[in-house]
Amino acid sequence: MSNAGELKDLVSDSPPSSSSPAPYTPSPTVRAPDAPDTGERSTDEPDPEPSTPAPDPTEEAFEAISVGDCLAVHDTGRGGTTSVDWSVGAPPDPVSCAGEQAQVQVTAINTACPTGYGKSYWGYRSATTGDTTKLCLTRVYHTGYCILGRQSGHSISLALMTAVACRREPVPVPYNQIMHITGVYRAPAGADANNCRRAAGDQTRYWAARVDDGATLLCTTIYQGS
């Protein structure tokens, strides 16, 4: 950006003497380059200020997250079995990973996210900057909490990124069960639902999944509360 300046043409001619001829030497003319020689004041228009994109609060929320952070975020299940419908539109402030509010943990950012049971990702592309931020997430489970399930006959598929209130109420299609988490254990070799029994003679029907790359056994039953 250039500042306006005052430009004048200064012209002063000295006529030759009638009694003593001398070489004619004109006075210098002072002007800015390319300025018209009008002898009038000229003011340049300032260059326009460069436009600054409006801030994108959602992008800023994504960029504020670090690897290792835990978030109170879950899949609502409203996206069905083909997509994830996150419970909030932008990442909230991190919570303690040791607390029961933690539902996912960020394991990597802006990279190819690992796949597996209890793993997903959350991406956002800013319409303002065109940049994309991607959070790789691993689900954090708590005994006593509930997730969604899809029952067909005796088989139940667990929606491992979901969370739902532990009460009998309608659930989003295609799910038809609320599953109560009865235990989160270190998985022994070959662990299955039989390892979920909490006492000798326990006749409870369990549905289980090995998460955290097989290191953790997640045990559930159909929620029977009111």
PDB file of C-alpha atoms in Angstrom:
ATOM      1  CA  MET A   1       0.000   0.000   0.000  1.00  0.00           C
ATOM      2  CA  SER A   2       1.357   3.444  -0.883  1.00  0.00           C
ATOM      3  CA  ASN A   3       0.688   6.719   0.917  1.00  0.00           C
ATOM      4  CA  ALA A   4      -0.704   9.683  -0.950  1.00  0.00           C
ATOM      5  CA  GLY A   5       1.842  12.431  -1.514  1.00  0.00           C
ATOM      6  CA  GLU A   6       1.670  15.999  -2.616  1.00  0.00           C
ATOM      7  CA  LEU A   7       2.996  16.431  -6.107  1.00  0.00           C
ATOM      8  CA  LYS A   8       3.781  19.857  -7.601  1.00  0.00           C
ATOM      9  CA  ASP A   9       5.425  20.951 -10.786  1.00  0.00           C
ATOM     10  CA  LEU A  10       7.823  23.764  -9.995  1.00  0.00           C
ATOM     11  CA  VAL A  11       8.647  25.704 -13.120  1.00  0.00           C
ATOM     12  CA  SER A  12      10.633  28.942 -12.983  1.00  0.00           C
ATOM     13  CA  ASP A  13      11.992  30.488 -16.153  1.00  0.00           C
ATOM     14  CA  SER A  14      14.580  33.278 -16.074  1.00  0.00           C
ATOM     15  CA  PRO A  15      14.478  35.408 -19.246  1.00  0.00           C
ATOM     16  CA  PRO A  16      17.848  36.321 -20.744  1.00  0.00           C
ATOM     17  CA  SER A  17      19.238  39.779 -20.003  1.00  0.00           C
ATOM     18  CA  SER A  18      18.767  42.306 -22.758  1.00  0.00           C
ATOM     19  CA  SER A  19      22.112  43.923 -22.082  1.00  0.00           C
ATOM     20  CA  SER A  20      24.275  40.829 -21.591  1.00  0.00           C
ATOM     21  CA  PRO A  21      23.322  37.743 -23.541  1.00  0.00           C
ATOM     22  CA  ALA A  22      24.002  34.511 -21.716  1.00  0.00           C
ATOM     23  CA  PRO A  23      23.256  30.845 -22.340  1.00  0.00           C
ATOM     24  CA  TYR A  24      19.668  29.902 -21.385  1.00  0.00           C
ATOM     25  CA  THR A  25      19.559  27.468 -18.464  1.00  0.00           C
ATOM     26  CA  PRO A  26      16.057  26.363 -17.465  1.00  0.00           C
ATOM     27  CA  SER A  27      15.275  25.655 -13.813  1.00  0.00           C
ATOM     28  CA  PRO A  28      14.827  21.976 -12.975  1.00  0.00           C
ATOM     29  CA  THR A  29      11.349  20.489 -13.057  1.00  0.00           C
ATOM     30  CA  VAL A  30      10.455  18.177 -10.157  1.00  0.00           C
ATOM     31  CA  ARG A  31       7.795  15.554 -10.710  1.00  0.00           C
ATOM     32  CA  ALA A  32       6.994  11.995  -9.658  1.00  0.00           C
ATOM     33  CA  PRO A  33       7.536   9.267 -12.240  1.00  0.00           C
ATOM     34  CA  ASP A  34       4.617   8.983 -14.615  1.00  0.00           C
ATOM     35  CA  ALA A  35       2.811  11.879 -12.928  1.00  0.00           C
ATOM     36  CA  PRO A  36       1.021  14.157 -15.372  1.00  0.00           C
ATOM     37  CA  ASP A  37       2.697  17.526 -15.764  1.00  0.00           C
ATOM     38  CA  THR A  38      -0.387  19.556 -14.829  1.00  0.00           C
ATOM     39  CA  GLY A  39       1.006  21.733 -12.062  1.00  0.00           C
ATOM     40  CA  GLU A  40      -1.946  20.647  -9.858  1.00  0.00           C
ATOM     41  CA  ARG A  41      -2.077  18.601  -6.655  1.00  0.00           C
ATOM     42  CA  SER A  42      -2.740  14.888  -7.272  1.00  0.00           C
ATOM     43  CA  THR A  43      -3.737  12.342  -4.625  1.00  0.00           C
ATOM     44  CA  ASP A  44      -3.147   8.592  -5.203  1.00  0.00           C
ATOM     45  CA  GLU A  45      -5.877   6.190  -4.092  1.00  0.00           C
ATOM     46  CA  PRO A  46      -4.604   3.746  -1.410  1.00  0.00           C
ATOM     47  CA  ASP A  47      -4.466   0.074  -2.322  1.00  0.00           C
ATOM     48  CA  PRO A  48      -7.365  -1.911  -0.851  1.00  0.00           C
ATOM     49  CA  GLU A  49      -6.708  -3.832   2.336  1.00  0.00           C
ATOM     50  CA  PRO A  50      -6.146  -7.567   1.705  1.00  0.00           C
ATOM     51  CA  SER A  51      -9.258  -9.520   2.608  1.00  0.00           C
ATOM     52  CA  THR A  52      -9.014 -11.649   5.732  1.00  0.00           C
ATOM     53  CA  PRO A  53     -11.100 -14.858   5.799  1.00  0.00           C
ATOM     54  CA  ALA A  54     -13.716 -14.980   8.513  1.00  0.00           C
ATOM     55  CA  PRO A  55     -12.679 -17.300  11.337  1.00  0.00           C
ATOM     56  CA  ASP A  56     -14.075 -20.838  11.356  1.00  0.00           C
ATOM     57  CA  PRO A  57     -14.863 -21.776  14.981  1.00  0.00           C
ATOM     58  CA  THR A  58     -15.369 -25.444  14.108  1.00  0.00           C
ATOM     59  CA  GLU A  59     -11.981 -25.667  12.419  1.00  0.00           C
ATOM     60  CA  GLU A  60     -10.387 -23.919  15.401  1.00  0.00           C
ATOM     61  CA  ALA A  61     -12.016 -26.456  17.747  1.00  0.00           C
ATOM     62  CA  PHE A  62     -10.591 -29.356  15.720  1.00  0.00           C
ATOM     63  CA  GLU A  63      -7.140 -27.790  15.579  1.00  0.00           C
ATOM     64  CA  ALA A  64      -7.127 -27.288  19.364  1.00  0.00           C
ATOM     65  CA  ILE A  65      -7.236 -31.068  19.947  1.00  0.00           C
ATOM     66  CA  SER A  66      -4.021 -33.010  20.622  1.00  0.00           C
ATOM     67  CA  VAL A  67      -3.081 -36.677  20.451  1.00  0.00           C
ATOM     68  CA  GLY A  68      -3.934 -38.330  23.773  1.00  0.00           C
ATOM     69  CA  ASP A  69      -6.901 -36.063  24.522  1.00  0.00           C
ATOM     70  CA  CYS A  70     -10.140 -37.682  25.654  1.00  0.00           C
ATOM     71  CA  LEU A  71     -13.494 -36.288  24.581  1.00  0.00           C
ATOM     72  CA  ALA A  72     -17.096 -36.635  25.734  1.00  0.00           C
ATOM     73  CA  VAL A  73     -18.206 -37.556  22.212  1.00  0.00           C
ATOM     74  CA  HIS A  74     -20.016 -40.626  20.873  1.00  0.00           C
ATOM     75  CA  ASP A  75     -21.937 -41.974  17.909  1.00  0.00           C
ATOM     76  CA  THR A  76     -25.677 -41.418  18.395  1.00  0.00           C
ATOM     77  CA  GLY A  77     -26.534 -44.304  16.070  1.00  0.00           C
ATOM     78  CA  ARG A  78     -28.718 -42.090  13.877  1.00  0.00           C
ATOM     79  CA  GLY A  79     -26.386 -42.682  10.958  1.00  0.00           C
ATOM     80  CA  GLY A  80     -27.235 -46.367  11.012  1.00  0.00           C
ATOM     81  CA  THR A  81     -24.592 -48.955  10.245  1.00  0.00           C
ATOM     82  CA  THR A  82     -23.044 -47.064   7.328  1.00  0.00           C
ATOM     83  CA  SER A  83     -22.006 -43.743   8.871  1.00  0.00           C
ATOM     84  CA  VAL A  84     -21.256 -42.122  12.216  1.00  0.00           C
ATOM     85  CA  ASP A  85     -23.473 -39.361  13.601  1.00  0.00           C
ATOM     86  CA  TRP A  86     -21.358 -37.663  16.251  1.00  0.00           C
ATOM     87  CA  SER A  87     -23.158 -36.318  19.300  1.00  0.00           C
ATOM     88  CA  VAL A  88     -21.775 -32.776  18.823  1.00  0.00           C
ATOM     89  CA  GLY A  89     -20.872 -30.667  15.811  1.00  0.00           C
ATOM     90  CA  ALA A  90     -17.366 -29.748  16.946  1.00  0.00           C
ATOM     91  CA  PRO A  91     -14.905 -31.177  19.479  1.00  0.00           C
ATOM     92  CA  PRO A  92     -15.606 -29.943  23.012  1.00  0.00           C
ATOM     93  CA  ASP A  93     -12.889 -29.240  25.551  1.00  0.00           C
ATOM     94  CA  PRO A  94     -10.977 -32.412  26.502  1.00  0.00           C
ATOM     95  CA  VAL A  95     -11.934 -34.260  29.665  1.00  0.00           C
ATOM     96  CA  SER A  96      -9.930 -36.483  31.986  1.00  0.00           C
ATOM     97  CA  CYS A  97      -9.232 -39.857  30.402  1.00  0.00           C
ATOM     98  CA  ALA A  98      -9.642 -41.393  33.853  1.00  0.00           C
ATOM     99  CA  GLY A  99     -13.135 -39.944  34.296  1.00  0.00           C
ATOM    100  CA  GLU A 100     -16.431 -41.453  33.250  1.00  0.00           C
ATOM    101  CA  GLN A 101     -17.154 -38.566  30.869  1.00  0.00           C
ATOM    102  CA  ALA A 102     -14.424 -39.789  28.513  1.00  0.00           C
ATOM    103  CA  GLN A 103     -15.991 -41.683  25.614  1.00  0.00           C
ATOM    104  CA  VAL A 104     -13.265 -41.522  22.967  1.00  0.00           C
ATOM    105  CA  GLN A 105      -9.516 -40.937  22.961  1.00  0.00           C
ATOM    106  CA  VAL A 106      -7.597 -39.258  20.136  1.00  0.00           C
ATOM    107  CA  THR A 107      -4.834 -41.616  18.958  1.00  0.00           C
ATOM    108  CA  ALA A 108      -3.586 -39.717  15.886  1.00  0.00           C
ATOM    109  CA  ILE A 109      -4.318 -36.588  13.839  1.00  0.00           C
ATOM    110  CA  ASN A 110      -4.290 -35.983  10.081  1.00  0.00           C
ATOM    111  CA  THR A 111      -3.119 -39.434   9.101  1.00  0.00           C
ATOM    112  CA  ALA A 112      -4.572 -42.721   7.926  1.00  0.00           C
ATOM    113  CA  CYS A 113      -6.586 -43.885  10.916  1.00  0.00           C
ATOM    114  CA  PRO A 114      -6.392 -47.504  12.081  1.00  0.00           C
ATOM    115  CA  THR A 115      -9.469 -49.653  11.723  1.00  0.00           C
ATOM    116  CA  GLY A 116     -10.918 -52.277  14.017  1.00  0.00           C
ATOM    117  CA  TYR A 117     -13.571 -52.826  16.640  1.00  0.00           C
ATOM    118  CA  GLY A 118     -14.079 -49.701  18.733  1.00  0.00           C
ATOM    119  CA  LYS A 119     -12.147 -47.447  16.348  1.00  0.00           C
ATOM    120  CA  SER A 120     -13.280 -44.682  14.053  1.00  0.00           C
ATOM    121  CA  TYR A 121     -12.355 -41.194  12.885  1.00  0.00           C
ATOM    122  CA  TRP A 122     -13.870 -37.709  12.788  1.00  0.00           C
ATOM    123  CA  GLY A 123     -13.024 -35.373   9.944  1.00  0.00           C
ATOM    124  CA  TYR A 124     -13.906 -31.778   9.137  1.00  0.00           C
ATOM    125  CA  ARG A 125     -13.233 -29.732   6.007  1.00  0.00           C
ATOM    126  CA  SER A 126     -13.447 -25.982   6.453  1.00  0.00           C
ATOM    127  CA  ALA A 127     -15.416 -24.130   3.794  1.00  0.00           C
ATOM    128  CA  THR A 128     -13.440 -21.028   4.774  1.00  0.00           C
ATOM    129  CA  THR A 129      -9.865 -22.285   4.392  1.00  0.00           C
ATOM    130  CA  GLY A 130     -10.410 -25.497   2.437  1.00  0.00           C
ATOM    131  CA  ASP A 131      -8.250 -27.379   4.966  1.00  0.00           C
ATOM    132  CA  THR A 132      -9.256 -30.739   6.421  1.00  0.00           C
ATOM    133  CA  THR A 133      -8.600 -31.906   9.986  1.00  0.00           C
ATOM    134  CA  LYS A 134      -8.951 -35.596  10.844  1.00  0.00           C
ATOM    135  CA  LEU A 135      -9.023 -37.101  14.331  1.00  0.00           C
ATOM    136  CA  CYS A 136      -8.400 -40.836  14.797  1.00  0.00           C
ATOM    137  CA  LEU A 137     -10.491 -42.094  17.710  1.00  0.00           C
ATOM    138  CA  THR A 138     -10.615 -45.137  19.966  1.00  0.00           C
ATOM    139  CA  ARG A 139     -13.713 -45.773  22.068  1.00  0.00           C
ATOM    140  CA  VAL A 140     -13.402 -45.670  25.869  1.00  0.00           C
ATOM    141  CA  TYR A 141     -15.805 -48.004  27.706  1.00  0.00           C
ATOM    142  CA  HIS A 142     -17.173 -47.847  31.244  1.00  0.00           C
ATOM    143  CA  THR A 143     -18.907 -50.615  33.170  1.00  0.00           C
ATOM    144  CA  GLY A 144     -22.538 -49.718  33.816  1.00  0.00           C
ATOM    145  CA  TYR A 145     -22.947 -47.642  30.663  1.00  0.00           C
ATOM    146  CA  CYS A 146     -25.003 -48.651  27.624  1.00  0.00           C
ATOM    147  CA  ILE A 147     -24.491 -48.916  23.874  1.00  0.00           C
ATOM    148  CA  LEU A 148     -26.773 -49.828  20.978  1.00  0.00           C
ATOM    149  CA  GLY A 149     -27.198 -53.276  19.483  1.00  0.00           C
ATOM    150  CA  ARG A 150     -28.874 -54.847  16.469  1.00  0.00           C
ATOM    151  CA  GLN A 151     -30.447 -58.209  17.214  1.00  0.00           C
ATOM    152  CA  SER A 152     -31.315 -60.791  14.584  1.00  0.00           C
ATOM    153  CA  GLY A 153     -32.431 -64.064  16.131  1.00  0.00           C
ATOM    154  CA  HIS A 154     -29.933 -64.978  18.855  1.00  0.00           C
ATOM    155  CA  SER A 155     -27.185 -62.872  17.319  1.00  0.00           C
ATOM    156  CA  ILE A 156     -26.569 -59.262  18.350  1.00  0.00           C
ATOM    157  CA  SER A 157     -24.221 -56.897  16.557  1.00  0.00           C
ATOM    158  CA  LEU A 158     -22.804 -54.314  18.952  1.00  0.00           C
ATOM    159  CA  ALA A 159     -22.542 -50.694  17.772  1.00  0.00           C
ATOM    160  CA  LEU A 160     -19.211 -50.164  19.458  1.00  0.00           C
ATOM    161  CA  MET A 161     -18.840 -46.394  18.907  1.00  0.00           C
ATOM    162  CA  THR A 162     -22.328 -45.589  20.218  1.00  0.00           C
ATOM    163  CA  ALA A 163     -23.535 -44.544  23.638  1.00  0.00           C
ATOM    164  CA  VAL A 164     -27.099 -44.351  24.854  1.00  0.00           C
ATOM    165  CA  ALA A 165     -28.939 -43.708  28.102  1.00  0.00           C
ATOM    166  CA  CYS A 166     -29.607 -46.872  30.064  1.00  0.00           C
ATOM    167  CA  ARG A 167     -33.381 -46.754  29.957  1.00  0.00           C
ATOM    168  CA  ARG A 168     -36.001 -48.429  27.861  1.00  0.00           C
ATOM    169  CA  GLU A 169     -36.905 -46.064  25.062  1.00  0.00           C
ATOM    170  CA  PRO A 170     -37.088 -46.128  21.273  1.00  0.00           C
ATOM    171  CA  VAL A 171     -33.692 -46.442  19.602  1.00  0.00           C
ATOM    172  CA  PRO A 172     -32.678 -45.262  16.118  1.00  0.00           C
ATOM    173  CA  VAL A 173     -33.225 -47.620  13.193  1.00  0.00           C
ATOM    174  CA  PRO A 174     -31.750 -50.138  12.421  1.00  0.00           C
ATOM    175  CA  TYR A 175     -30.904 -50.817  16.088  1.00  0.00           C
ATOM    176  CA  ASN A 176     -33.403 -52.595  18.296  1.00  0.00           C
ATOM    177  CA  GLN A 177     -31.597 -53.261  21.579  1.00  0.00           C
ATOM    178  CA  ILE A 178     -29.964 -51.321  24.373  1.00  0.00           C
ATOM    179  CA  MET A 179     -26.930 -53.234  25.614  1.00  0.00           C
ATOM    180  CA  HIS A 180     -25.708 -52.858  29.183  1.00  0.00           C
ATOM    181  CA  ILE A 181     -21.934 -53.006  29.676  1.00  0.00           C
ATOM    182  CA  THR A 182     -21.326 -55.470  32.507  1.00  0.00           C
ATOM    183  CA  GLY A 183     -17.539 -55.512  32.397  1.00  0.00           C
ATOM    184  CA  VAL A 184     -14.427 -54.206  30.637  1.00  0.00           C
ATOM    185  CA  TYR A 185     -11.600 -56.706  31.157  1.00  0.00           C
ATOM    186  CA  ARG A 186      -8.119 -57.474  29.967  1.00  0.00           C
ATOM    187  CA  ALA A 187      -8.792 -60.195  27.431  1.00  0.00           C
ATOM    188  CA  PRO A 188      -7.198 -63.597  27.999  1.00  0.00           C
ATOM    189  CA  ALA A 189      -6.174 -65.647  24.973  1.00  0.00           C
ATOM    190  CA  GLY A 190      -9.234 -66.845  23.069  1.00  0.00           C
ATOM    191  CA  ALA A 191     -11.603 -64.738  25.181  1.00  0.00           C
ATOM    192  CA  ASP A 192     -15.317 -64.862  24.362  1.00  0.00           C
ATOM    193  CA  ALA A 193     -18.677 -64.329  26.068  1.00  0.00           C
ATOM    194  CA  ASN A 194     -17.998 -67.260  28.406  1.00  0.00           C
ATOM    195  CA  ASN A 195     -15.299 -65.125  30.051  1.00  0.00           C
ATOM    196  CA  CYS A 196     -17.952 -62.557  30.986  1.00  0.00           C
ATOM    197  CA  ARG A 197     -19.510 -64.657  33.760  1.00  0.00           C
ATOM    198  CA  ARG A 198     -19.216 -62.773  37.030  1.00  0.00           C
ATOM    199  CA  ALA A 199     -19.694 -65.698  39.405  1.00  0.00           C
ATOM    200  CA  ALA A 200     -19.808 -69.472  39.443  1.00  0.00           C
ATOM    201  CA  GLY A 201     -23.120 -70.664  38.059  1.00  0.00           C
ATOM    202  CA  ASP A 202     -23.857 -67.325  36.388  1.00  0.00           C
ATOM    203  CA  GLN A 203     -26.595 -68.098  33.818  1.00  0.00           C
ATOM    204  CA  THR A 204     -26.776 -64.590  32.335  1.00  0.00           C
ATOM    205  CA  ARG A 205     -26.714 -64.414  28.533  1.00  0.00           C
ATOM    206  CA  TYR A 206     -23.751 -62.283  27.457  1.00  0.00           C
ATOM    207  CA  TRP A 207     -22.674 -60.785  24.151  1.00  0.00           C
ATOM    208  CA  ALA A 208     -19.009 -59.834  23.968  1.00  0.00           C
ATOM    209  CA  ALA A 209     -16.498 -58.122  21.691  1.00  0.00           C
ATOM    210  CA  ARG A 210     -12.728 -57.920  21.790  1.00  0.00           C
ATOM    211  CA  VAL A 211     -11.653 -54.305  21.308  1.00  0.00           C
ATOM    212  CA  ASP A 212      -8.349 -52.403  21.512  1.00  0.00           C
ATOM    213  CA  ASP A 213      -6.851 -54.769  18.917  1.00  0.00           C
ATOM    214  CA  GLY A 214      -8.022 -57.747  20.941  1.00  0.00           C
ATOM    215  CA  ALA A 215      -6.487 -56.587  24.222  1.00  0.00           C
ATOM    216  CA  THR A 216      -9.794 -55.757  25.944  1.00  0.00           C
ATOM    217  CA  LEU A 217     -12.905 -57.879  26.405  1.00  0.00           C
ATOM    218  CA  LEU A 218     -16.133 -55.881  26.398  1.00  0.00           C
ATOM    219  CA  CYS A 219     -19.016 -57.774  28.015  1.00  0.00           C
ATOM    220  CA  THR A 220     -22.677 -56.800  27.570  1.00  0.00           C
ATOM    221  CA  THR A 221     -26.193 -58.022  28.243  1.00  0.00           C
ATOM    222  CA  ILE A 222     -29.571 -56.824  26.975  1.00  0.00           C
ATOM    223  CA  TYR A 223     -30.631 -53.983  29.240  1.00  0.00           C
ATOM    224  CA  GLN A 224     -33.508 -55.097  31.464  1.00  0.00           C
ATOM    225  CA  GLY A 225     -34.090 -51.927  33.460  1.00  0.00           C
ATOM    226  CA  SER A 226     -37.015 -49.568  33.225  1.00  0.00           C
TER     227      SER A 226
END
